[in-house]
XYZ file of C-alpha atoms in Angstrom:
560
model
C -250.606 22.499 -152.285
C -248.729 19.716 -154.046
C -245.816 18.113 -152.259
C -243.471 15.544 -153.784
C -241.188 13.479 -151.546
C -238.272 11.657 -153.154
C -237.470 8.617 -151.029
C -239.457 6.726 -148.414
C -238.240 4.702 -145.404
C -237.403 6.845 -142.334
C -237.306 10.497 -143.400
C -239.686 10.427 -146.345
C -242.367 8.241 -144.777
C -242.303 10.260 -141.536
C -242.657 13.516 -143.441
C -245.547 12.196 -145.534
C -247.521 11.001 -142.522
C -246.899 14.240 -140.599
C -247.910 16.303 -143.635
C -251.220 14.543 -143.859
C -251.881 14.985 -140.152
C -251.178 18.699 -140.569
C -253.026 19.205 -143.855
C -255.913 17.034 -144.987
C -256.161 18.772 -148.366
C -252.576 18.648 -149.615
C -251.698 16.459 -152.595
C -248.807 14.288 -151.431
C -246.760 12.048 -153.731
C -243.962 9.787 -152.461
C -241.499 8.396 -155.007
C -239.481 5.330 -154.070
C -237.152 3.785 -156.625
C -237.170 0.442 -154.796
C -240.047 -1.947 -154.218
C -240.682 -1.062 -150.567
C -241.831 2.256 -149.145
C -241.245 1.698 -145.433
C -239.209 -1.144 -144.006
C -237.098 -2.010 -140.977
C -233.640 -1.677 -142.513
C -232.044 -1.927 -139.049
C -233.641 -5.355 -138.710
C -232.337 -6.813 -141.974
C -229.356 -8.733 -140.491
C -231.648 -10.429 -137.983
C -233.785 -11.927 -140.750
C -230.639 -13.381 -142.297
C -229.613 -14.866 -138.950
C -233.070 -16.289 -138.299
C -234.029 -14.188 -135.268
C -236.766 -12.577 -137.373
C -238.570 -15.522 -138.925
C -241.017 -13.957 -141.388
C -239.928 -11.640 -144.182
C -243.278 -9.852 -143.935
C -242.241 -8.534 -140.514
C -239.587 -6.380 -142.200
C -242.201 -4.359 -144.071
C -243.659 -1.647 -141.832
C -246.069 -0.195 -144.394
C -247.130 -1.171 -147.899
C -248.208 1.362 -150.549
C -251.761 0.132 -150.068
C -251.789 0.444 -146.278
C -250.120 3.855 -146.401
C -252.657 5.104 -148.925
C -255.590 3.689 -147.000
C -254.622 5.456 -143.791
C -253.131 8.706 -145.079
C -254.488 9.136 -148.627
C -250.979 9.493 -150.035
C -250.009 8.626 -153.607
C -247.216 6.082 -153.176
C -245.245 5.250 -156.319
C -242.709 2.460 -155.909
C -240.118 1.597 -158.555
C -240.261 5.258 -159.517
C -236.886 6.992 -159.680
C -236.436 10.765 -159.789
C -233.784 11.391 -162.462
C -233.855 15.183 -162.880
C -234.940 18.214 -160.877
C -235.893 21.459 -162.647
C -236.178 24.018 -159.817
C -236.806 26.958 -162.165
C -240.037 25.407 -163.418
C -240.698 23.351 -160.282
C -240.769 20.053 -162.137
C -239.074 16.696 -161.725
C -238.494 13.919 -164.237
C -239.462 10.445 -163.061
C -238.448 7.091 -164.512
C -241.086 4.407 -164.127
C -238.820 1.388 -163.701
C -241.695 -1.027 -164.414
C -242.314 0.362 -167.907
C -238.983 2.044 -168.652
C -240.784 5.274 -169.539
C -240.146 8.751 -168.105
C -242.634 11.481 -167.309
C -242.727 14.852 -165.566
C -244.494 15.915 -162.401
C -244.846 19.454 -161.044
C -244.561 20.426 -157.380
C -245.118 23.303 -155.002
C -242.812 21.870 -152.344
C -240.149 19.208 -152.825
C -238.492 17.050 -150.172
C -235.341 15.034 -150.856
C -234.849 11.897 -148.777
C -232.769 9.632 -151.046
C -230.759 8.114 -148.183
C -227.307 6.606 -148.543
C -225.833 3.802 -150.584
C -223.128 1.256 -149.712
C -219.553 2.209 -150.525
C -218.148 -0.304 -152.997
C -214.357 -0.329 -152.653
C -212.156 -0.687 -155.708
C -211.147 -4.294 -155.239
C -210.346 -6.706 -158.054
C -213.015 -9.399 -158.376
C -215.595 -7.571 -156.279
C -218.285 -8.081 -158.935
C -218.461 -11.792 -158.122
C -221.988 -13.102 -157.483
C -220.779 -14.473 -154.139
C -219.991 -10.932 -152.954
C -222.889 -9.079 -151.308
C -223.811 -5.730 -149.791
C -226.681 -5.155 -147.354
C -228.785 -1.997 -147.499
C -232.240 -2.910 -148.811
C -234.788 -5.706 -148.522
C -233.818 -7.167 -151.940
C -230.195 -7.296 -150.702
C -231.439 -9.228 -147.678
C -233.399 -11.685 -149.765
C -230.374 -12.344 -152.006
C -228.130 -13.117 -149.030
C -230.751 -15.279 -147.298
C -231.508 -17.186 -150.505
C -227.793 -17.822 -151.071
C -227.357 -19.139 -147.525
C -230.453 -21.369 -147.796
C -229.480 -22.663 -151.227
C -225.694 -23.001 -150.980
C -225.226 -23.622 -147.223
C -221.920 -21.717 -147.116
C -219.490 -22.841 -144.442
C -217.381 -19.692 -144.318
C -217.700 -15.960 -144.927
C -215.515 -12.865 -144.875
C -217.124 -9.650 -143.665
C -215.229 -6.622 -144.953
C -215.686 -3.785 -142.460
C -216.226 -3.725 -138.700
C -218.904 -1.055 -138.442
C -222.456 -1.584 -137.243
C -223.677 -3.521 -140.286
C -220.476 -5.564 -140.446
C -220.672 -6.645 -136.800
C -224.402 -7.410 -136.997
C -223.861 -9.445 -140.150
C -220.959 -11.321 -138.567
C -223.085 -12.240 -135.570
C -226.048 -13.335 -137.656
C -223.957 -15.334 -140.111
C -222.331 -17.014 -137.107
C -225.810 -17.770 -135.732
C -226.663 -19.300 -139.107
C -223.758 -21.731 -138.709
C -221.234 -19.914 -140.909
C -217.556 -19.614 -139.939
C -216.951 -15.837 -139.989
C -213.845 -13.687 -140.400
C -214.108 -9.898 -139.993
C -211.489 -7.794 -141.787
C -211.178 -4.176 -140.620
C -208.760 -1.604 -142.023
C -208.566 0.419 -138.788
C -207.001 -0.658 -135.490
C -210.426 -1.271 -133.961
C -214.017 -2.007 -134.913
C -217.051 0.286 -134.383
C -215.500 3.626 -135.272
C -217.917 5.589 -133.089
C -216.191 4.261 -129.957
C -212.548 4.499 -128.925
C -209.867 1.826 -129.198
C -209.771 1.133 -125.465
C -213.500 0.389 -125.305
C -213.398 -1.613 -128.536
C -210.768 -3.985 -127.107
C -213.336 -5.615 -124.840
C -215.546 -6.172 -127.883
C -212.621 -7.594 -129.883
C -211.923 -10.130 -127.177
C -215.596 -11.095 -126.922
C -215.888 -11.646 -130.680
C -212.867 -13.943 -130.608
C -214.203 -15.747 -127.544
C -217.393 -16.504 -129.482
C -215.367 -18.252 -132.187
C -215.356 -15.580 -134.889
C -212.053 -14.422 -136.362
C -211.058 -10.758 -136.322
C -208.291 -9.245 -138.448
C -207.424 -5.592 -137.756
C -205.136 -3.124 -139.533
C -205.510 -4.980 -142.819
C -207.400 -4.603 -146.075
C -208.898 -6.823 -148.753
C -206.886 -6.378 -151.952
C -208.654 -8.821 -154.271
C -211.310 -11.519 -154.453
C -210.385 -14.453 -156.683
C -213.134 -16.634 -158.087
C -213.290 -20.274 -157.181
C -215.013 -22.749 -154.932
C -214.300 -21.434 -152.366
C -213.316 -17.829 -153.104
C -209.810 -16.680 -152.236
C -209.833 -13.339 -150.428
C -206.412 -11.687 -150.733
C -205.274 -9.422 -147.907
C -202.073 -7.368 -147.728
C -199.788 -10.275 -146.829
C -202.112 -13.252 -146.480
C -205.284 -14.804 -147.873
C -208.509 -16.365 -146.623
C -210.732 -18.943 -148.270
C -214.460 -18.207 -148.019
C -217.724 -19.266 -149.599
C -219.112 -15.727 -149.558
C -218.089 -12.117 -148.877
C -220.134 -9.339 -147.286
C -219.036 -5.766 -148.038
C -219.812 -3.451 -145.117
C -217.225 -0.682 -145.380
C -219.688 2.166 -144.915
C -222.171 4.291 -146.823
C -222.171 7.557 -148.737
C -224.989 10.005 -149.509
C -226.958 8.932 -152.590
C -227.140 12.419 -154.076
C -225.584 12.350 -157.533
C -228.898 13.176 -159.193
C -229.402 16.441 -157.252
C -226.143 18.164 -158.225
C -227.237 19.213 -161.720
C -230.159 21.115 -160.176
C -227.797 23.514 -158.409
C -228.512 22.087 -154.963
C -225.453 22.633 -152.777
C -223.600 19.587 -151.466
C -220.370 19.297 -149.483
C -217.214 17.408 -150.453
C -218.701 14.133 -149.222
C -221.817 14.651 -151.320
C -224.136 15.442 -148.403
C -226.845 17.984 -149.141
C -226.266 21.219 -147.233
C -229.325 22.369 -145.276
C -230.063 24.942 -142.587
C -231.697 24.262 -139.218
C -235.102 24.249 -140.940
C -233.874 21.507 -143.301
C -234.050 23.926 -146.251
C -231.584 23.640 -149.125
C -230.171 26.659 -150.951
C -233.075 26.493 -153.405
C -236.481 27.813 -152.257
C -239.186 25.223 -151.581
C -236.719 22.312 -151.676
C -235.979 20.527 -148.393
C -233.782 17.541 -147.550
C -233.510 15.034 -144.678
C -231.997 11.757 -143.568
C -228.748 10.033 -144.492
C -228.283 12.318 -147.489
C -227.824 15.558 -145.532
C -225.032 17.284 -143.661
C -225.915 17.770 -140.001
C -224.538 19.753 -137.111
C -222.860 17.586 -134.488
C -224.556 18.614 -131.259
C -221.583 18.712 -128.859
C -218.962 20.471 -131.001
C -221.379 22.376 -133.275
C -219.360 21.251 -136.306
C -220.670 19.844 -139.574
C -220.843 16.063 -139.789
C -222.198 13.001 -141.578
C -224.109 10.865 -139.057
C -226.530 8.491 -140.831
C -229.026 7.313 -138.193
C -232.719 6.447 -138.354
C -233.795 8.512 -135.325
C -232.495 11.835 -136.659
C -233.953 11.077 -140.109
C -237.420 10.644 -138.595
C -237.120 13.897 -136.654
C -235.910 15.793 -139.717
C -238.832 14.509 -141.793
C -241.245 15.727 -139.154
C -239.597 19.166 -139.112
C -239.876 19.479 -142.900
C -243.574 18.621 -142.768
C -244.057 21.302 -140.117
C -242.152 23.884 -142.169
C -244.216 23.153 -145.275
C -247.381 23.631 -143.212
C -246.221 26.910 -141.667
C -245.113 25.509 -138.287
C -241.665 26.887 -137.442
C -239.762 23.945 -135.950
C -235.995 23.495 -136.205
C -233.404 20.716 -136.004
C -230.844 21.347 -133.281
C -228.215 18.776 -134.196
C -227.269 15.100 -134.042
C -225.293 13.725 -131.112
C -224.755 10.272 -132.561
C -226.542 8.194 -129.936
C -226.391 4.606 -131.138
C -226.456 1.040 -129.879
C -225.341 -2.313 -131.195
C -225.849 -5.951 -130.227
C -222.604 -7.896 -130.629
C -223.176 -11.532 -129.687
C -223.745 -11.407 -125.897
C -222.551 -7.804 -125.509
C -224.332 -4.522 -125.993
C -222.271 -1.552 -127.192
C -223.716 1.954 -126.939
C -222.385 5.466 -127.285
C -223.518 9.073 -127.361
C -221.808 12.386 -127.975
C -218.209 12.568 -129.188
C -215.244 10.217 -128.816
C -211.612 11.021 -128.050
C -210.637 11.303 -131.703
C -213.189 14.038 -132.265
C -212.339 15.801 -129.004
C -208.678 15.935 -130.017
C -209.472 17.142 -133.533
C -211.482 20.028 -132.082
C -208.768 20.954 -129.597
C -211.016 20.336 -126.588
C -209.244 20.162 -123.221
C -210.952 17.031 -121.962
C -210.508 14.312 -119.379
C -211.879 10.783 -119.271
C -212.914 8.295 -116.637
C -213.552 4.552 -116.689
C -215.968 2.900 -114.303
C -217.214 -0.664 -113.901
C -220.597 -1.122 -112.293
C -223.061 -3.945 -111.845
C -226.183 -3.836 -114.004
C -228.269 -4.177 -110.827
C -227.683 -4.797 -107.130
C -224.847 -7.282 -106.891
C -226.582 -9.365 -104.212
C -229.569 -9.914 -106.515
C -228.936 -12.879 -108.861
C -227.424 -12.521 -112.323
C -225.871 -9.073 -112.029
C -223.433 -8.407 -114.874
C -220.634 -5.890 -115.218
C -220.757 -2.893 -117.531
C -217.877 -0.664 -118.607
C -218.555 3.070 -118.851
C -216.167 5.563 -120.409
C -217.104 9.186 -119.795
C -215.564 12.159 -121.597
C -215.929 15.599 -120.018
C -214.569 19.118 -120.366
C -211.803 19.869 -117.861
C -212.863 23.493 -117.456
C -216.459 23.046 -116.369
C -217.282 19.331 -116.309
C -219.617 19.526 -119.306
C -220.380 16.006 -120.554
C -218.910 15.472 -124.013
C -219.641 11.814 -124.648
C -220.019 8.344 -123.220
C -219.335 4.795 -124.361
C -220.764 1.759 -122.590
C -220.091 -1.953 -123.079
C -221.943 -4.611 -121.133
C -224.667 -7.227 -121.169
C -227.707 -5.829 -119.335
C -228.879 -2.281 -118.709
C -226.518 -0.634 -121.196
C -229.322 0.988 -123.196
C -230.863 2.595 -120.116
C -227.592 4.171 -118.948
C -226.619 5.394 -122.408
C -230.019 7.022 -122.850
C -229.755 8.773 -119.485
C -226.377 10.238 -120.425
C -227.642 11.121 -123.914
C -230.437 13.097 -122.275
C -227.920 14.782 -119.988
C -225.825 15.841 -123.009
C -228.906 17.225 -124.766
C -229.633 19.257 -121.630
C -226.010 20.552 -121.529
C -225.512 19.000 -118.102
C -222.204 18.438 -116.320
C -220.710 15.472 -114.511
C -221.767 17.159 -111.269
C -225.369 16.881 -112.439
C -224.940 13.127 -112.983
C -224.230 12.712 -109.272
C -227.564 14.335 -108.453
C -229.799 12.403 -110.833
C -232.509 10.510 -108.977
C -232.909 7.322 -110.974
C -235.235 4.417 -110.384
C -233.931 1.759 -108.030
C -234.939 -1.712 -106.931
C -232.502 -4.635 -106.616
C -233.552 -6.363 -109.875
C -232.997 -3.172 -111.890
C -230.198 -1.054 -110.447
C -228.260 -0.113 -107.323
C -228.904 2.711 -104.903
C -225.970 4.398 -106.611
C -226.798 3.839 -110.271
C -223.902 3.268 -112.711
C -224.635 6.737 -114.113
C -224.284 8.252 -110.639
C -221.036 6.333 -110.159
C -219.617 7.670 -113.431
C -220.511 11.161 -112.198
C -218.880 10.604 -108.811
C -215.615 9.420 -110.359
C -215.494 12.308 -112.847
C -216.305 14.771 -110.059
C -213.433 13.422 -107.941
C -211.039 13.951 -110.842
C -212.251 17.478 -111.595
C -212.156 18.517 -107.946
C -208.625 17.097 -107.619
C -209.608 14.617 -104.937
C -207.635 12.088 -106.937
C -205.079 12.313 -109.707
C -205.375 9.720 -112.434
C -203.184 8.175 -115.075
C -204.379 6.054 -117.967
C -203.607 2.713 -119.585
C -201.554 4.394 -122.322
C -199.376 6.144 -119.694
C -198.304 2.968 -117.896
C -195.442 1.940 -120.151
C -193.915 5.434 -120.093
C -193.605 5.618 -116.279
C -190.017 5.530 -115.070
C -190.115 2.922 -112.291
C -186.870 4.275 -110.849
C -188.540 7.616 -110.162
C -191.753 6.373 -108.527
C -193.412 3.586 -106.587
C -195.617 1.183 -108.544
C -198.248 -0.335 -106.267
C -200.950 -2.976 -106.799
C -203.473 -2.890 -103.929
C -205.531 -5.924 -104.926
C -205.562 -9.130 -102.931
C -202.626 -11.524 -103.174
C -204.835 -13.985 -105.096
C -205.614 -11.389 -107.747
C -201.994 -10.244 -107.882
C -200.694 -13.798 -108.316
C -203.064 -14.402 -111.215
C -201.608 -11.448 -113.102
C -200.361 -7.910 -112.581
C -198.683 -5.124 -114.512
C -194.953 -5.728 -114.753
C -192.972 -3.936 -112.050
C -195.855 -3.355 -109.624
C -195.380 -4.527 -106.049
C -198.254 -5.979 -104.020
C -199.727 -4.453 -100.863
C -203.344 -5.407 -100.168
C -205.461 -2.300 -99.598
C -206.507 -3.618 -96.207
C -202.816 -3.805 -95.211
C -201.781 -0.482 -96.739
C -202.350 1.721 -93.683
C -200.033 -0.512 -91.643
C -197.424 -0.496 -94.439
C -197.224 3.225 -95.160
C -193.874 3.571 -93.377
C -192.354 1.178 -95.931
C -193.073 3.619 -98.783
C -190.791 6.459 -99.871
C -192.678 9.733 -99.451
C -190.261 11.522 -101.796
C -191.421 9.427 -104.764
C -194.835 9.612 -106.471
C -196.956 6.489 -106.032
C -198.738 4.988 -109.045
C -201.549 2.764 -107.819
C -203.589 0.140 -109.599
C -206.357 -2.181 -108.453
C -208.904 -4.247 -110.387
C -211.292 -1.542 -111.634
C -210.122 1.698 -109.993
C -212.222 1.905 -106.833
C -209.743 0.419 -104.372
C -207.050 2.470 -106.045
C -209.066 5.612 -105.312
C -209.358 4.632 -101.646
C -205.603 3.976 -101.534
C -204.842 7.356 -103.104
C -207.087 9.190 -100.669
C -205.279 7.477 -97.797
C -201.788 8.121 -99.167
C -202.503 11.726 -100.159
C -203.575 12.546 -96.621
C -200.307 11.029 -95.384
C -198.321 13.406 -97.599
C -197.766 11.251 -100.699
C -198.208 12.334 -104.297
C -200.484 9.607 -105.616
C -201.965 8.657 -108.996
C -204.744 6.100 -109.575
C -204.918 3.985 -112.752
C -208.278 4.807 -114.330
C -210.063 1.558 -115.149
C -207.478 -0.420 -113.214
C -205.870 -3.700 -114.166
C -209.083 -4.876 -115.817
C -208.883 -2.260 -118.549
C -205.093 -2.577 -118.935
C -205.339 -6.352 -119.308
C -208.244 -6.089 -121.750
C -206.189 -3.836 -124.014
C -202.726 -5.383 -123.809
C -203.408 -9.044 -123.067
C -206.858 -9.705 -124.440
C -205.676 -12.575 -126.630
C -204.027 -14.361 -123.717
C -205.768 -16.275 -120.928
C -208.975 -14.552 -119.894
C -208.787 -12.117 -117.003
C -209.619 -13.404 -113.544
C -213.320 -12.984 -112.892
C -213.657 -11.448 -109.451
C -216.934 -11.040 -107.626
C -218.187 -7.477 -108.009
C -218.178 -6.955 -104.259
C -214.535 -8.017 -103.838
C -213.563 -5.526 -106.537
C -214.724 -2.788 -104.228
């Protein structure tokens, strides 16, 4: 059996290694049009910033090492230019010699990956404008920084690569401005969770421009980057506006692609043409929660898909059950993680969902150096099924996101989160883990123990028709509150109930939502209609006043 794999890195390299482990006798050829067969593309920004010191550390396998271990014919700088499925042949351009030749196959795997989107911007072909996708891209950027010592840079796009590049350029001593067309960065998370990240980026000294676009790049020393109504001077520009499937060469072979250009495959990663498979950033996947088709380019799914293709070729019937978009990002001192769907997707699918916001310490608050993490949980109103989660914090974010990702994969509900028995010792967690706490809060909402309202509801409340109540301490209240809210400390509330009008609904806020929940439970049992602000004043302030003086830092225990 002769198998040809077009493309290395995650999907192709994983498939090749799995094929050899399954079949010692197969002839396996991997074609890679670049110079590197397997490299850590997720680590490229960190070489530019200096965290990764040696360029050799970016290369996971060389053609020689891969061949020595797996007896696989690795051909770098070899680009597949044509597929002839009727005769089971492909045409290959040897980029070293400029000559083309044909190679036959019994089974063919496509793993061409994705390529950076280059927006149509005047002046974008300037040699001071860069994209980052491959190791040669990385070397070009690093060489420019080492040689020219740029003082300023504009990063176009606030996705994962854009934020990582901004951080690493900042670490390299470059003054960075991020320009993002949308109203928030990191499109996988929602606006309300992104606001905390916006404020952190600005606190670190980087500039962030939202709801704006780069219109032109004018040559000069420095460059002039023209926006809609303003301009920025910069010594270099990084384009990070996203990627698209690199599949133009497959269309003439009759391989089906969708409107985006993603190759359409079934759960066995088979295309519409027999004996041709596809994996990785080039394919259309099923989004796990909604069961809809999606484009989710991530390394983990690509590796799994490559393994499945190798199994299928060797007669092992394994299937791919969907991508849930679990991802994580380091943004200066913050970690941002998410899994499942966000509000935008839930709304587009017509899902009747609810959300909760919780703030928990990364470990026991009495143990030194506990830090706060924000957790947003989306769940189905009808049955509590977990739809997605977004977490922002400093320590322990990855652990909690992975727990919830596992819960989503197991089709668990928020009730199940309350029952999870997770590891606990003071340096690592609390007896009630942040995941348990998110489950408790969501359970209280679903079981109608508390009614909630959200940050985007606050400004639409008619103060003449209800009572607006802040139950934090007087010190917290004096530092800042939501306009129109009166102050009654939670510990004084029971003695002040007679002062409240029972005929009017009470809208409560506290710092993070916990004291507000206690207040609502008290008031409800005294005959009041009560609503608790989910996420409390902390979330409201982060969204509406993030550019003003920083919010009062209150000890985690006093927030309870």
